[in-house]
Tab-separated table of C-alpha atoms in Angstrom:
chain	number	residue	atom	x	y	z
A	1	MET	CA	0.009	-0.024	0.035
A	2	GLN	CA	1.289	3.487	-0.961
A	3	GLN	CA	1.542	6.204	1.692
A	4	GLN	CA	-0.953	8.881	1.619
A	5	PRO	CA	0.195	12.221	0.066
A	6	TRP	CA	0.774	15.150	2.551
A	7	ALA	CA	-2.084	17.079	0.885
A	8	GLN	CA	-4.513	14.393	2.005
A	9	ILE	CA	-3.145	14.156	5.534
A	10	SER	CA	-2.649	17.822	6.255
A	11	PRO	CA	-6.212	18.885	6.610
A	12	LEU	CA	-6.874	16.018	9.099
A	13	LEU	CA	-3.906	17.361	11.105
A	14	LYS	CA	-4.445	21.020	10.771
A	15	PRO	CA	-6.284	21.410	14.138
A	16	LEU	CA	-3.175	19.804	15.731
A	17	THR	CA	-0.222	21.348	13.935
A	18	GLU	CA	-1.601	24.834	13.980
A	19	GLY	CA	-2.383	24.775	17.664
A	20	GLY	CA	-0.046	26.405	20.071
A	21	ALA	CA	0.278	23.255	22.205
A	22	TYR	CA	1.720	21.328	19.162
A	23	LYS	CA	4.169	24.105	18.364
A	24	ARG	CA	5.357	24.155	21.941
A	25	LEU	CA	5.774	20.465	22.003
A	26	ILE	CA	7.852	20.562	18.720
A	27	GLY	CA	9.828	23.479	20.206
A	28	SER	CA	10.579	21.422	23.253
A	29	MET	CA	12.137	18.896	21.016
A	30	LYS	CA	14.880	21.019	19.720
A	31	GLY	CA	18.457	19.542	20.285
A	32	GLU	CA	20.174	16.642	19.059
A	33	GLN	CA	19.861	14.437	22.302
A	34	THR	CA	16.558	15.604	23.723
A	35	LYS	CA	15.047	13.122	26.266
A	36	LEU	CA	11.429	14.184	26.442
A	37	SER	CA	8.701	12.565	28.408
A	38	LEU	CA	4.954	13.062	27.540
A	39	PHE	CA	3.223	12.725	30.756
A	40	GLY	CA	-0.586	12.018	30.515
A	41	MET	CA	-0.925	12.096	26.668
A	42	PRO	CA	-4.339	10.745	25.591
A	43	GLU	CA	-4.468	7.466	23.641
A	44	ASN	CA	-5.980	9.407	20.653
A	45	GLY	CA	-3.224	11.860	20.465
A	46	LYS	CA	-0.433	9.264	19.637
A	47	VAL	CA	-1.442	8.722	15.887
A	48	PRO	CA	-1.771	12.358	14.938
A	49	LEU	CA	1.563	13.226	16.720
A	50	VAL	CA	3.410	10.391	14.717
A	51	LEU	CA	1.801	11.549	11.478
A	52	SER	CA	3.005	15.097	12.020
A	53	LEU	CA	6.365	14.071	13.048
A	54	PHE	CA	6.826	11.814	9.827
A	55	TYR	CA	5.140	14.041	7.249
A	56	GLN	CA	5.769	17.619	8.613
A	57	GLN	CA	8.925	17.264	10.515
A	58	LYS	CA	10.321	14.731	8.014
A	59	LYS	CA	11.396	12.260	10.898
A	60	SER	CA	11.949	8.658	10.664
A	61	ILE	CA	10.457	7.211	13.826
A	62	MET	CA	10.779	3.854	15.720
A	63	ILE	CA	7.945	3.349	18.219
A	64	VAL	CA	8.474	0.891	21.280
A	65	THR	CA	5.343	-0.382	22.893
A	66	SER	CA	4.973	-2.731	25.990
A	67	GLY	CA	4.426	-5.926	23.830
A	68	ASP	CA	3.357	-7.343	20.388
A	69	PHE	CA	-0.375	-6.799	20.910
A	70	SER	CA	-0.061	-3.067	21.440
A	71	ALA	CA	2.267	-2.841	18.616
A	72	GLN	CA	-0.026	-4.504	16.226
A	73	LYS	CA	-2.930	-2.285	17.409
A	74	LEU	CA	-0.920	0.867	16.711
A	75	TYR	CA	0.419	-0.455	13.452
A	76	ALA	CA	-3.318	-1.132	12.397
A	77	ALA	CA	-4.042	2.590	13.235
A	78	LEU	CA	-1.061	3.991	11.305
A	79	GLU	CA	-0.744	1.815	8.256
A	80	PRO	CA	-3.536	3.159	6.362
A	81	ALA	CA	-2.169	6.784	6.291
A	82	LEU	CA	1.673	5.712	6.090
A	83	GLY	CA	1.351	2.714	3.653
A	84	ASP	CA	4.613	0.988	2.793
A	85	ALA	CA	6.495	3.412	5.239
A	86	CYS	CA	4.852	1.731	8.179
A	87	LEU	CA	6.468	-1.481	9.226
A	88	LEU	CA	5.827	-3.796	12.069
A	89	LEU	CA	8.793	-5.411	13.799
A	90	PRO	CA	7.290	-8.477	15.556
A	91	GLN	CA	8.892	-10.414	18.404
A	92	ARG	CA	10.977	-13.509	17.598
A	93	THR	CA	11.647	-16.490	19.897
A	94	VAL	CA	14.851	-18.497	19.723
A	95	GLN	CA	14.440	-22.093	20.506
A	96	LEU	CA	17.395	-24.493	20.206
A	97	SER	CA	14.992	-27.392	20.464
A	98	ARG	CA	13.097	-26.685	17.164
A	99	ALA	CA	14.373	-27.093	13.717
A	100	ARG	CA	13.517	-23.386	12.948
A	101	GLY	CA	13.512	-20.927	15.658
A	102	GLN	CA	10.719	-18.799	14.265
A	103	ASN	CA	8.167	-19.056	11.247
A	104	LYS	CA	9.169	-17.611	8.003
A	105	GLN	CA	6.440	-14.841	8.226
A	106	THR	CA	7.893	-13.465	11.411
A	107	GLN	CA	11.292	-13.747	9.989
A	108	GLY	CA	10.416	-11.981	6.805
A	109	LEU	CA	8.599	-9.066	8.602
A	110	ARG	CA	11.564	-8.471	10.838
A	111	ALA	CA	14.058	-8.513	8.036
A	112	LYS	CA	11.803	-6.160	5.849
A	113	ALA	CA	11.618	-3.583	8.780
A	114	LEU	CA	15.330	-3.646	9.400
A	115	SER	CA	16.149	-3.409	5.588
A	116	ARG	CA	13.914	-0.164	5.609
A	117	ALA	CA	15.805	1.196	8.466
A	118	VAL	CA	19.180	0.850	6.799
A	119	SER	CA	17.803	1.802	3.163
A	120	GLY	CA	17.901	5.661	3.751
A	121	ALA	CA	14.025	5.901	3.071
A	122	PRO	CA	11.967	7.368	5.570
A	123	PHE	CA	10.023	5.115	7.975
A	124	VAL	CA	7.715	4.362	10.968
A	125	ILE	CA	8.746	1.053	12.649
A	126	ILE	CA	6.570	-0.344	15.408
A	127	ALA	CA	7.869	-3.036	17.865
A	128	GLY	CA	7.133	-4.416	21.177
A	129	VAL	CA	9.778	-3.848	23.878
A	130	ASP	CA	11.088	-7.479	23.542
A	131	ALA	CA	10.993	-7.332	19.792
A	132	ALA	CA	13.143	-4.133	19.879
A	133	ARG	CA	15.622	-5.568	22.380
A	134	ALA	CA	16.416	-8.812	20.281
A	135	ARG	CA	19.990	-9.257	19.641
A	136	LEU	CA	21.077	-8.539	15.969
A	137	ALA	CA	24.101	-8.250	13.870
A	138	PRO	CA	25.888	-4.796	13.332
A	139	PRO	CA	23.823	-2.627	10.995
A	140	GLU	CA	26.630	-2.394	8.480
A	141	ASP	CA	26.865	-6.289	8.349
A	142	PHE	CA	23.069	-6.435	7.659
A	143	GLN	CA	23.308	-3.898	4.926
A	144	THR	CA	26.024	-5.644	3.009
A	145	HIS	CA	23.204	-8.357	2.294
A	146	VAL	CA	20.862	-5.794	0.859
A	147	PHE	CA	21.205	-5.832	-2.912
A	148	THR	CA	19.331	-5.074	-5.992
A	149	LEU	CA	19.104	-7.012	-9.172
A	150	GLN	CA	18.741	-4.967	-12.593
A	151	LYS	CA	17.822	-5.855	-15.975
A	152	GLY	CA	20.958	-5.836	-18.187
A	153	GLN	CA	23.326	-6.317	-15.074
A	154	ARG	CA	26.392	-8.604	-15.753
A	155	ILE	CA	26.575	-11.015	-12.902
A	156	GLU	CA	27.045	-14.788	-12.922
A	157	ILE	CA	24.247	-16.804	-11.830
A	158	ASN	CA	26.393	-18.594	-9.223
A	159	LYS	CA	27.278	-15.321	-7.680
A	160	VAL	CA	23.614	-14.552	-7.280
A	161	MET	CA	22.929	-17.871	-5.700
A	162	GLU	CA	26.040	-17.235	-3.408
A	163	LYS	CA	24.358	-13.815	-2.368
A	164	LEU	CA	21.106	-15.483	-1.715
A	165	ALA	CA	22.646	-18.051	0.482
A	166	LEU	CA	24.517	-15.773	2.545
A	167	ALA	CA	21.383	-13.553	2.984
A	168	GLY	CA	19.691	-16.495	4.550
A	169	TYR	CA	17.628	-17.875	1.536
A	170	GLN	CA	17.115	-21.546	1.155
A	171	ARG	CA	17.348	-23.447	-2.162
A	172	ASN	CA	14.232	-25.532	-3.113
A	173	GLU	CA	12.984	-27.192	-6.149
A	174	THR	CA	10.245	-24.481	-6.488
A	175	VAL	CA	9.622	-21.508	-4.340
A	176	GLN	CA	6.657	-21.916	-1.873
A	177	GLU	CA	7.480	-19.743	1.046
A	178	THR	CA	9.326	-16.501	1.704
A	179	GLY	CA	12.993	-16.817	1.954
A	180	GLU	CA	13.395	-19.529	-0.784
A	181	PHE	CA	14.910	-19.505	-4.209
A	182	ALA	CA	14.912	-22.052	-6.940
A	183	VAL	CA	17.191	-22.750	-9.966
A	184	ARG	CA	16.432	-24.298	-13.303
A	185	GLY	CA	19.075	-23.786	-15.947
A	186	GLY	CA	19.452	-20.159	-16.506
A	187	ILE	CA	16.199	-19.113	-14.592
A	188	VAL	CA	16.310	-18.230	-10.781
A	189	ASP	CA	13.075	-17.813	-8.900
A	190	ILE	CA	13.177	-15.785	-5.770
A	191	PHE	CA	10.580	-15.463	-2.969
A	192	GLY	CA	11.644	-12.322	-1.137
A	193	ALA	CA	11.379	-11.859	2.592
A	194	ASP	CA	8.763	-9.102	1.899
A	195	GLY	CA	6.426	-11.455	0.282
A	196	SER	CA	7.291	-10.364	-3.403
A	197	ALA	CA	8.426	-12.937	-5.941
A	198	VAL	CA	10.342	-12.753	-9.234
A	199	ARG	CA	11.774	-14.736	-11.882
A	200	VAL	CA	15.113	-13.692	-13.065
A	201	ASP	CA	16.245	-15.020	-16.729
A	202	PHE	CA	19.963	-15.160	-17.575
A	203	PHE	CA	21.461	-14.871	-20.808
A	204	GLY	CA	24.946	-16.137	-20.205
A	205	ASP	CA	26.327	-13.886	-17.394
A	206	GLU	CA	23.771	-11.078	-18.091
A	207	ILE	CA	20.320	-10.649	-16.609
A	208	ASP	CA	18.126	-10.749	-19.693
A	209	GLN	CA	14.776	-10.358	-17.862
A	210	ILE	CA	13.046	-9.786	-14.497
A	211	ARG	CA	9.381	-10.608	-14.121
A	212	LYS	CA	6.998	-10.741	-11.230
A	213	LEU	CA	6.146	-14.345	-10.240
A	214	ASP	CA	2.839	-15.759	-9.205
A	215	VAL	CA	3.902	-18.324	-6.579
A	216	LEU	CA	0.665	-20.342	-6.688
A	217	SER	CA	0.632	-20.847	-10.490
A	218	GLN	CA	4.384	-20.631	-10.893
A	219	ARG	CA	3.792	-18.387	-13.826
A	220	SER	CA	5.690	-15.147	-14.670
A	221	GLN	CA	3.862	-11.924	-15.106
A	222	GLU	CA	4.690	-8.316	-15.969
A	223	GLU	CA	8.346	-7.297	-16.473
A	224	LEU	CA	10.320	-5.317	-14.018
A	225	GLN	CA	13.467	-3.198	-14.525
A	226	GLN	CA	15.010	-4.014	-11.160
A	227	PHE	CA	14.257	-5.955	-7.897
A	228	ALA	CA	15.536	-5.017	-4.516
A	229	LEU	CA	16.372	-7.950	-2.245
A	230	SER	CA	16.305	-7.888	1.693
A	231	PRO	CA	17.965	-10.610	3.690
A	232	SER	CA	15.697	-13.489	4.375
A	233	VAL	CA	17.020	-13.669	8.130
A	234	GLU	CA	17.576	-10.571	10.309
A	235	THR	CA	20.862	-11.551	11.263
A	236	PRO	CA	22.828	-12.898	8.035
A	237	LEU	CA	26.207	-14.258	9.194
A	238	THR	CA	29.448	-13.242	7.584
A	239	HIS	CA	32.258	-15.828	7.286
A	240	LYS	CA	34.185	-14.176	9.981
A	241	GLN	CA	31.372	-14.185	12.396
A	242	ALA	CA	30.729	-17.748	11.615
A	243	GLN	CA	34.233	-18.778	12.478
A	244	LYS	CA	34.017	-16.846	15.787
A	245	ALA	CA	30.714	-18.511	16.622
A	246	LEU	CA	32.174	-21.966	15.756
A	247	LEU	CA	35.016	-21.433	18.091
A	248	GLU	CA	32.614	-20.402	20.934
A	249	MET	CA	30.458	-23.686	20.182
A	250	ASP	CA	33.669	-25.794	20.131
A	251	LYS	CA	34.505	-24.634	23.713
A	252	ILE	CA	30.945	-25.424	24.951
A	253	LEU	CA	30.709	-28.715	23.269
A	254	LYS	CA	34.062	-29.899	24.524
A	255	ASN	CA	32.991	-29.101	28.229
A	256	ILE	CA	29.782	-31.111	28.020
A	257	PRO	CA	30.464	-34.607	29.568
A	258	LEU	CA	28.925	-37.591	27.875
A	259	SER	CA	26.613	-38.152	30.824
A	260	ALA	CA	25.049	-34.721	30.248
A	261	GLN	CA	24.425	-35.163	26.459
A	262	ASN	CA	20.853	-34.442	25.705
A	263	GLU	CA	18.446	-33.065	23.146
A	264	GLN	CA	19.729	-29.480	23.539
A	265	SER	CA	23.471	-30.406	23.128
A	266	GLU	CA	22.582	-32.484	20.196
A	267	ARG	CA	20.835	-29.393	18.643
A	268	LEU	CA	23.806	-27.375	19.309
A	269	ARG	CA	26.072	-29.927	17.700
A	270	GLN	CA	23.782	-29.933	14.588
A	271	LEU	CA	23.920	-25.987	14.532
A	272	HIS	CA	27.711	-26.243	14.683
A	273	ASP	CA	28.108	-28.885	11.913
A	274	GLY	CA	25.608	-26.792	9.589
A	275	ILE	CA	27.458	-23.609	9.977
A	276	ALA	CA	30.871	-25.404	9.514
A	277	GLN	CA	29.355	-26.729	6.118
A	278	GLY	CA	28.269	-23.317	5.134
A	279	ASP	CA	24.616	-23.238	5.987
A	280	TYR	CA	23.996	-19.845	7.490
A	281	THR	CA	20.211	-20.009	7.539
A	282	GLN	CA	20.083	-20.554	11.299
A	283	SER	CA	22.218	-17.646	12.031
A	284	TYR	CA	19.825	-15.643	14.200
A	285	GLU	CA	19.948	-18.431	16.770
A	286	VAL	CA	23.645	-18.512	16.606
A	287	LEU	CA	24.120	-14.811	16.827
A	288	SER	CA	21.855	-14.454	19.773
A	289	LEU	CA	23.809	-17.132	21.807
A	290	PHE	CA	27.427	-16.760	20.902
A	291	LEU	CA	28.138	-13.268	19.217
A	292	PRO	CA	28.183	-9.840	20.629
A	293	ALA	CA	25.073	-8.077	19.245
A	294	TYR	CA	23.115	-4.977	18.538
A	295	THR	CA	19.407	-4.135	18.757
A	296	ALA	CA	17.010	-2.678	16.406
A	297	VAL	CA	17.416	0.785	17.922
A	298	ASP	CA	20.931	0.656	16.664
A	299	TYR	CA	19.687	0.625	13.155
A	300	LEU	CA	18.099	3.978	13.447
A	301	PRO	CA	19.740	6.679	11.334
A	302	ALA	CA	20.846	10.022	12.677
A	303	GLY	CA	18.073	12.487	13.243
A	304	SER	CA	15.369	9.803	13.931
A	305	VAL	CA	12.999	9.841	16.734
A	306	LEU	CA	12.574	6.997	19.164
A	307	LEU	CA	9.104	7.036	20.680
A	308	LEU	CA	8.646	4.632	23.681
A	309	ASP	CA	4.983	4.350	24.157
A	310	GLU	CA	4.733	3.115	27.860
A	311	PRO	CA	7.139	0.115	26.916
A	312	LEU	CA	7.770	-1.046	30.470
A	313	GLY	CA	4.191	-1.165	31.547
A	314	ALA	CA	4.006	-5.050	31.584
A	315	LEU	CA	7.271	-5.568	33.508
A	316	ASP	CA	7.811	-6.079	37.139
A	317	LEU	CA	9.584	-3.385	39.271
A	318	LYS	CA	13.189	-4.707	39.271
A	319	LEU	CA	13.157	-5.435	35.519
A	320	ARG	CA	11.516	-2.060	34.816
A	321	LYS	CA	14.268	-0.407	36.757
A	322	ASP	CA	16.933	-2.359	34.826
A	323	MET	CA	15.257	-1.413	31.589
A	324	GLN	CA	14.968	2.334	32.342
A	325	ASN	CA	18.722	2.299	32.890
A	326	GLU	CA	19.368	0.331	29.596
A	327	LEU	CA	17.052	2.793	27.649
A	328	LYS	CA	18.905	5.835	29.127
A	329	ASN	CA	22.263	4.446	28.021
A	330	ILE	CA	21.015	3.628	24.616
A	331	GLN	CA	19.727	7.171	24.135
A	332	GLN	CA	23.082	8.628	25.335
A	333	ALA	CA	24.974	6.266	22.920
A	334	LEU	CA	23.015	7.117	19.839
A	335	GLY	CA	22.248	10.816	20.677
A	336	ILE	CA	18.727	10.706	18.958
A	337	THR	CA	15.415	12.436	20.018
A	338	PHE	CA	13.933	10.283	22.721
A	339	ILE	CA	10.066	10.648	23.365
A	340	TYR	CA	8.812	8.766	26.433
A	341	VAL	CA	5.007	8.457	26.605
A	342	THR	CA	4.168	7.423	30.200
A	343	HIS	CA	1.378	7.765	32.929
A	344	ASP	CA	4.013	6.728	35.614
A	345	GLN	CA	5.235	9.641	37.560
A	346	GLU	CA	8.517	8.112	38.526
A	347	GLU	CA	9.393	7.159	34.915
A	348	ALA	CA	8.565	10.703	33.763
A	349	LEU	CA	10.974	12.046	36.277
A	350	THR	CA	13.852	9.789	35.846
A	351	MET	CA	13.789	9.076	32.123
A	352	SER	CA	13.923	12.661	30.858
A	353	ASP	CA	15.563	16.016	30.888
A	354	LYS	CA	12.309	17.717	29.797
A	355	ILE	CA	8.766	16.723	30.656
A	356	VAL	CA	5.556	17.810	28.875
A	357	VAL	CA	2.395	17.394	31.242
A	358	MET	CA	-0.804	17.073	29.198
A	359	ARG	CA	-4.553	17.033	30.178
A	360	GLU	CA	-7.194	15.904	27.645
A	361	GLY	CA	-4.879	16.768	24.956
A	362	GLU	CA	-3.837	20.219	26.184
A	363	ILE	CA	-0.268	20.936	27.389
A	364	GLN	CA	-0.336	22.166	31.198
A	365	GLN	CA	3.420	22.611	31.604
A	366	ILE	CA	6.697	21.940	29.784
A	367	GLY	CA	9.801	22.033	32.006
A	368	SER	CA	12.761	20.131	33.587
A	369	PRO	CA	11.870	17.324	36.025
A	370	THR	CA	12.867	19.623	38.860
A	371	ASP	CA	10.870	22.481	37.705
A	372	ILE	CA	7.752	20.285	36.989
A	373	TYR	CA	8.014	18.595	40.465
A	374	ASN	CA	8.926	21.859	42.598
A	375	GLU	CA	7.276	24.521	40.525
A	376	PRO	CA	3.937	23.045	39.228
A	377	VAL	CA	1.782	25.760	37.448
A	378	ASN	CA	-1.595	24.484	38.537
A	379	GLU	CA	-3.316	21.927	40.893
A	380	PHE	CA	-3.535	19.264	37.977
A	381	VAL	CA	0.241	19.144	37.575
A	382	ALA	CA	0.873	19.334	41.233
A	383	ASN	CA	-1.337	16.245	41.716
A	384	PHE	CA	-0.220	14.484	38.668
A	385	ILE	CA	3.450	14.685	39.431
A	386	GLY	CA	3.803	13.338	42.886
A	387	GLU	CA	1.809	13.710	46.172
A	388	SER	CA	0.866	17.219	47.133
A	389	ASN	CA	-0.819	19.097	50.090
A	390	ILE	CA	-2.922	21.658	48.214
A	391	ILE	CA	-4.419	24.309	50.551
A	392	ASP	CA	-6.669	27.311	50.026
A	393	GLY	CA	-4.789	30.579	50.842
A	394	VAL	CA	-4.703	34.199	50.411
A	395	MET	CA	-1.460	36.016	49.016
A	396	LEU	CA	-1.194	39.058	51.415
A	397	GLU	CA	1.793	40.453	49.649
A	398	ASP	CA	5.037	39.600	48.070
A	399	CYS	CA	6.538	36.742	49.924
A	400	LYS	CA	3.874	36.457	52.433
A	401	VAL	CA	0.848	34.133	52.378
A	402	GLU	CA	-2.004	33.177	54.765
A	403	PHE	CA	-3.392	29.743	55.023
A	404	CYS	CA	-4.773	27.474	57.803
A	405	GLY	CA	-5.361	30.522	60.038
A	406	ARG	CA	-1.539	31.542	60.172
A	407	THR	CA	0.703	33.843	58.195
A	408	PHE	CA	3.812	32.250	56.512
A	409	GLU	CA	6.828	33.557	54.711
A	410	CYS	CA	7.313	32.266	51.274
A	411	VAL	CA	9.410	33.118	48.243
A	412	ASP	CA	6.775	33.966	45.613
A	413	LYS	CA	6.059	37.360	44.060
A	414	GLY	CA	4.025	39.063	41.517
A	415	PHE	CA	0.582	38.104	42.907
A	416	GLU	CA	-2.170	40.757	43.470
A	417	LYS	CA	-2.545	41.672	47.201
A	418	ASN	CA	-5.133	39.485	49.046
A	419	ALA	CA	-5.524	37.323	45.759
A	420	PRO	CA	-6.964	33.720	46.560
A	421	VAL	CA	-4.259	31.274	45.684
A	422	ASP	CA	-3.522	27.458	46.011
A	423	VAL	CA	-0.754	26.839	48.306
A	424	VAL	CA	1.346	23.713	47.569
A	425	ILE	CA	3.509	21.716	50.058
A	426	ARG	CA	5.063	18.459	49.174
A	427	PRO	CA	4.738	15.736	51.985
A	428	GLU	CA	8.564	15.370	52.235
A	429	ASP	CA	9.067	19.171	52.917
A	430	LEU	CA	6.789	19.059	56.107
A	431	LYS	CA	8.848	18.444	59.235
A	432	ILE	CA	7.186	17.022	62.419
A	433	VAL	CA	8.245	18.908	65.670
A	434	TYR	CA	7.101	19.217	69.201
A	435	ALA	CA	3.719	20.463	69.497
A	436	GLY	CA	4.594	23.886	70.804
A	437	ASP	CA	7.353	24.472	68.270
A	438	GLY	CA	5.408	24.434	65.026
A	439	LEU	CA	3.332	27.003	63.332
A	440	LEU	CA	0.701	24.379	62.875
A	441	GLN	CA	-0.525	21.777	65.312
A	442	GLY	CA	-2.370	18.524	64.679
A	443	VAL	CA	-3.114	14.953	65.595
A	444	VAL	CA	-1.599	11.916	63.881
A	445	GLU	CA	-4.473	10.082	62.463
A	446	SER	CA	-2.698	7.234	60.441
A	447	ILE	CA	0.602	5.964	59.496
A	448	VAL	CA	1.896	3.597	56.775
A	449	PHE	CA	5.316	2.215	56.220
A	450	LYS	CA	6.382	2.810	52.695
A	451	GLY	CA	9.717	1.209	52.731
A	452	VAL	CA	12.040	4.184	52.601
A	453	HIS	CA	9.757	6.472	54.684
A	454	TYR	CA	6.698	6.579	56.698
A	455	GLU	CA	3.529	8.254	55.268
A	456	MET	CA	1.498	9.957	58.202
A	457	MET	CA	-1.787	11.848	57.988
A	458	VAL	CA	-1.857	14.726	60.460
A	459	ARG	CA	-5.134	16.517	61.077
A	460	THR	CA	-4.987	20.145	61.914
A	461	GLN	CA	-7.994	22.423	62.621
A	462	PHE	CA	-8.114	23.527	59.015
A	463	PHE	CA	-6.588	20.860	56.891
A	464	THR	CA	-5.530	17.260	56.961
A	465	PHE	CA	-1.666	17.069	55.823
A	466	MET	CA	0.150	14.149	54.273
A	467	VAL	CA	3.745	13.937	55.885
A	468	HIS	CA	6.569	11.862	54.635
A	469	SER	CA	9.267	11.113	57.301
A	470	THR	CA	11.906	8.549	58.156
A	471	MET	CA	10.801	8.829	61.669
A	472	ALA	CA	7.450	7.535	62.904
A	473	GLU	CA	5.084	8.966	65.319
A	474	SER	CA	2.238	7.102	67.096
A	475	VAL	CA	-1.282	7.447	66.124
A	476	GLY	CA	-3.255	9.907	68.179
A	477	LYS	CA	-0.215	11.833	69.162
A	478	THR	CA	-0.370	15.678	69.053
A	479	VAL	CA	2.492	17.017	66.976
A	480	GLY	CA	3.660	20.404	65.471
A	481	LEU	CA	4.328	20.864	61.816
A	482	SER	CA	7.098	23.349	60.300
A	483	VAL	CA	7.982	24.231	56.759
A	484	ILE	CA	10.562	26.558	55.476
A	485	PRO	CA	9.697	29.429	53.122
A	486	PHE	CA	11.451	27.907	50.067
A	487	ASP	CA	9.208	24.770	50.389
A	488	ILE	CA	5.953	26.654	50.196
A	489	HIS	CA	4.795	27.121	46.561
A	490	ILE	CA	2.108	29.436	45.436
A	491	MET	CA	-0.186	28.964	42.420
A	492	HIS	CA	-2.932	30.914	40.913
A	493	LYS	CA	-6.378	29.454	41.576
A	494	SER	CA	-7.434	27.114	38.646
A	495	ALA	CA	-10.351	28.248	36.569
A	496	GLU	CA	-12.374	25.226	37.783
A	497	ALA	CA	-11.672	26.205	41.394
A	498	GLU	CA	-12.716	29.808	40.902
A	499	ALA	CA	-15.895	28.812	39.042
């Protein structure tokens, strides 16, 4: 399917691209190594954002989701508008106990997506996190197995067969599945990894004709001037890599005692013998186990955008932490724009150097993690990013605010005198002191141990405060509360509150 021209897409995106929120969002992406979190982005906002980045900003994009299902869902939404430029990178599974580690359709889709990534043509590739993390050959090695056959090209038929074999294609009597080729005299049939098939006629050492091939009828159709071939497997093996893999397998096989021989060791021996004889069609299994590898993210060209669509949502806490560090290291190494869509506060704060907080498609605030956390512009941001105590107050004058029946020093200025305001105090900024020492006095109503701190609810005459402290106070005890001026943040009353 061909991608839709910008003239057809533009009117649909006009409300987005001409809006101030979109322009602020694009402006926040300036810089070669931007790490941007979109916090609270609505589900229906992702497709317009991707389309505008691709068509208007001329960006190639890799989208990483939490799994294959979410990747397929997003692919179905984007493919009608992007056509051939939209590709799915499905998950693969390495299984030494099987003759083939993954089906040819999956293999072909992965190879097709990676071929597009190294081709120089613009793209939107969508993958689940496991699919994007799968180990691959270096991009330059993969690219050496991408080649084009042209009518009139001088090349020996044996050379074409060698190229096909090195690119992971299997020879058969007739082509029936993707990743196969067949040879009859001076005719070579090829069933490409992308699902297209051709018949190549040779006259001596020259390509005389290239025609489309109907695989079902095995009949040739209209003539083509050229045919681009992608590797049939995503990790085609070079001779040098094969020899290195064989050495590693030799070490393993020699250390397996006879008493420990099993189906897995026999499969490993078969792989070893096959590669030793020049069969590289199982190379993705070998590469994943024995050779240093890259991932699909390493295939992104300079200037690309990596859009991470809540990719860690399905992982447990420890693995999520490990993956956060891995993703940050990848971004620093590649130096590409990194957009992290999340509804998790901690991920937004730790994964980015800039955060965009959104509500129903409207940008509420753009700033650094520190600014967003310490200086929220409204109640929505304050509640969305971390726990907050938000109290009704009155701004008496610059640096002086009244709330809970007392007057407090603060650091905010520029408000009208006696203006109604929202006062924000983070739970960790409140200190529990002796009842007579604090400006506020209350009773501890509840206490919960959170691992690194205790969370206590302290009820005063005017407001019940949440307090985080490493020291616990007993329920029912009367305590004082203190806070320094720097930790009292003043916000204008929201329109909703004033209404």
